[in-house]
mmCIF file of C-alpha atoms in Angstrom:
data_model
loop_
_atom_site.group_PDB
_atom_site.id
_atom_site.type_symbol
_atom_site.label_atom_id
_atom_site.label_comp_id
_atom_site.label_asym_id
_atom_site.label_seq_id
_atom_site.Cartn_x
_atom_site.Cartn_y
_atom_site.Cartn_z
ATOM 1 C CA UNK A 61 111.789 114.866 104.913
ATOM 2 C CA UNK A 62 112.189 111.462 106.352
ATOM 3 C CA UNK A 63 114.237 108.860 104.739
ATOM 4 C CA UNK A 64 111.144 106.619 104.338
ATOM 5 C CA UNK A 65 109.239 109.318 102.620
ATOM 6 C CA UNK A 66 112.242 109.950 100.220
ATOM 7 C CA UNK A 67 112.256 106.165 99.373
ATOM 8 C CA UNK A 68 108.509 106.228 98.860
ATOM 9 C CA UNK A 69 108.780 109.174 96.483
ATOM 10 C CA UNK A 70 111.646 107.538 94.562
ATOM 11 C CA UNK A 71 109.548 104.555 94.073
ATOM 12 C CA UNK A 72 106.447 106.437 92.912
ATOM 13 C CA UNK A 73 108.699 108.480 90.652
ATOM 14 C CA UNK A 74 110.082 105.136 88.962
ATOM 15 C CA UNK A 75 106.405 103.906 88.682
ATOM 16 C CA UNK A 76 105.453 107.172 86.890
ATOM 17 C CA UNK A 77 108.289 106.692 84.587
ATOM 18 C CA UNK A 78 107.257 103.020 83.792
ATOM 19 C CA UNK A 79 110.084 101.420 85.709
ATOM 20 C CA UNK A 80 108.140 99.064 88.099
ATOM 21 C CA UNK A 81 111.343 96.874 88.865
ATOM 22 C CA UNK A 82 113.299 99.900 90.059
ATOM 23 C CA UNK A 83 110.398 101.021 92.068
ATOM 24 C CA UNK A 84 110.279 98.014 93.937
ATOM 25 C CA UNK A 85 113.833 98.456 95.303
ATOM 26 C CA UNK A 86 112.890 101.767 96.990
ATOM 27 C CA UNK A 87 109.378 100.702 98.001
ATOM 28 C CA UNK A 88 110.637 97.451 99.663
ATOM 29 C CA UNK A 89 113.060 99.442 101.735
ATOM 30 C CA UNK A 90 110.244 101.820 102.642
ATOM 31 C CA UNK A 91 108.124 98.984 103.678
ATOM 32 C CA UNK A 92 110.661 97.479 105.860
ATOM 33 C CA UNK A 93 110.895 100.771 107.919
ATOM 34 C CA UNK A 94 106.995 101.423 107.779
ATOM 35 C CA UNK A 95 105.022 98.188 107.179
ATOM 36 C CA UNK A 96 101.827 99.668 108.304
ATOM 37 C CA UNK A 97 101.846 102.626 105.859
ATOM 38 C CA UNK A 98 98.937 102.120 103.406
ATOM 39 C CA UNK A 99 100.465 104.255 100.659
ATOM 40 C CA UNK A 100 103.664 102.308 100.461
ATOM 41 C CA UNK A 101 101.930 98.900 100.425
ATOM 42 C CA UNK A 102 99.619 100.279 97.625
ATOM 43 C CA UNK A 103 102.601 101.577 95.440
ATOM 44 C CA UNK A 104 104.505 98.266 96.112
ATOM 45 C CA UNK A 105 101.451 96.211 95.054
ATOM 46 C CA UNK A 106 101.047 98.230 91.888
ATOM 47 C CA UNK A 107 104.900 97.744 91.050
ATOM 48 C CA UNK A 108 104.481 93.933 91.515
ATOM 49 C CA UNK A 109 101.407 93.920 89.514
ATOM 50 C CA UNK A 110 103.112 95.642 86.644
ATOM 51 C CA UNK A 111 105.898 93.126 86.788
ATOM 52 C CA UNK A 112 103.356 90.114 86.801
ATOM 53 C CA UNK A 113 104.459 89.057 90.378
ATOM 54 C CA UNK A 114 100.936 88.233 91.225
ATOM 55 C CA UNK A 115 101.503 86.405 94.606
ATOM 56 C CA UNK A 116 103.514 89.528 95.840
ATOM 57 C CA UNK A 117 100.940 91.796 94.430
ATOM 58 C CA UNK A 118 98.249 89.853 96.231
ATOM 59 C CA UNK A 119 99.971 90.005 99.381
ATOM 60 C CA UNK A 120 100.355 93.776 99.301
ATOM 61 C CA UNK A 121 96.831 94.431 98.478
ATOM 62 C CA UNK A 122 95.455 92.246 100.972
ATOM 63 C CA UNK A 123 97.878 93.865 103.577
ATOM 64 C CA UNK A 124 96.331 97.272 102.351
ATOM 65 C CA UNK A 125 92.819 95.992 102.920
ATOM 66 C CA UNK A 126 93.833 95.029 106.456
ATOM 67 C CA UNK A 127 94.988 98.649 107.075
ATOM 68 C CA UNK A 128 91.952 100.120 105.220
ATOM 69 C CA UNK A 129 89.151 97.631 104.733
ATOM 70 C CA UNK A 130 86.869 100.264 102.989
ATOM 71 C CA UNK A 131 89.504 101.293 100.504
ATOM 72 C CA UNK A 132 87.687 100.987 97.054
ATOM 73 C CA UNK A 133 90.929 100.887 94.976
ATOM 74 C CA UNK A 134 92.499 98.195 97.068
ATOM 75 C CA UNK A 135 89.458 95.818 96.402
ATOM 76 C CA UNK A 136 89.654 96.642 92.868
ATOM 77 C CA UNK A 137 93.447 95.999 92.566
ATOM 78 C CA UNK A 138 93.002 92.866 94.625
ATOM 79 C CA UNK A 139 90.362 91.775 92.071
ATOM 80 C CA UNK A 140 92.552 92.384 89.151
ATOM 81 C CA UNK A 141 95.418 90.158 90.657
ATOM 82 C CA UNK A 142 92.990 87.486 91.490
ATOM 83 C CA UNK A 143 91.599 87.633 88.075
ATOM 84 C CA UNK A 144 95.119 87.404 86.562
ATOM 85 C CA UNK A 145 95.509 84.223 88.689
ATOM 86 C CA UNK A 146 92.390 82.774 87.237
ATOM 87 C CA UNK A 147 90.302 83.240 90.526
ATOM 88 C CA UNK A 148 87.391 84.818 88.630
ATOM 89 C CA UNK A 149 84.836 84.268 91.242
ATOM 90 C CA UNK A 150 86.911 85.519 94.083
ATOM 91 C CA UNK A 151 87.944 88.631 91.924
ATOM 92 C CA UNK A 152 84.319 89.318 91.210
ATOM 93 C CA UNK A 153 83.557 89.729 94.887
ATOM 94 C CA UNK A 154 86.135 92.365 95.106
ATOM 95 C CA UNK A 155 84.968 94.148 91.952
ATOM 96 C CA UNK A 156 81.615 94.222 93.478
ATOM 97 C CA UNK A 157 82.839 95.685 96.727
ATOM 98 C CA UNK A 158 84.862 98.447 94.964
ATOM 99 C CA UNK A 159 81.847 99.336 92.980
ATOM 100 C CA UNK A 160 79.634 99.543 96.063
ATOM 101 C CA UNK A 161 82.074 101.634 97.964
ATOM 102 C CA UNK A 162 82.668 104.074 95.088
ATOM 103 C CA UNK A 163 79.384 104.035 93.148
ATOM 104 C CA UNK A 164 79.307 105.021 89.429
ATOM 105 C CA UNK A 165 83.260 104.292 88.958
ATOM 106 C CA UNK A 166 83.267 103.072 85.306
ATOM 107 C CA UNK A 167 86.355 100.886 85.565
ATOM 108 C CA UNK A 168 85.114 99.258 88.601
ATOM 109 C CA UNK A 169 81.729 98.317 87.438
ATOM 110 C CA UNK A 170 83.138 97.317 83.968
ATOM 111 C CA UNK A 171 85.010 94.554 85.641
ATOM 112 C CA UNK A 172 82.026 92.924 87.278
ATOM 113 C CA UNK A 173 81.071 89.632 85.506
ATOM 114 C CA UNK A 174 77.830 87.929 85.634
ATOM 115 C CA UNK A 175 78.915 84.567 86.944
ATOM 116 C CA UNK A 176 75.521 83.341 87.732
ATOM 117 C CA UNK A 177 74.823 79.944 86.050
ATOM 118 C CA UNK A 178 71.861 80.297 83.472
ATOM 119 C CA UNK A 179 68.546 79.434 84.870
ATOM 120 C CA UNK A 180 67.213 76.029 83.679
ATOM 121 C CA UNK A 181 63.884 75.751 82.251
#
């Protein structure tokens, strides 16, 4: 196995154990070696999200979408980060994209908000 893969696996293991700060150490090293690896960017975004490092999580999920524009989870995760930053309308757009890319996924659809203003009579 490659060193990069070992770093990625170590980071994922830390995430599974609820240790996102430790996960970032391995995942950041892996990202430096393979910045275009979607799986690394996703795991690093998750670690940042769990640490409430919203700007860094947003960067990782946007990079993931550059690599895989039709990745439903990336749209959902970016929506969650944007929502945490108070950017509800932008988040909602990503929730809708996630739901359209993976119809019937309950946790995607449950995040979609009706943000249309009420109709005036």
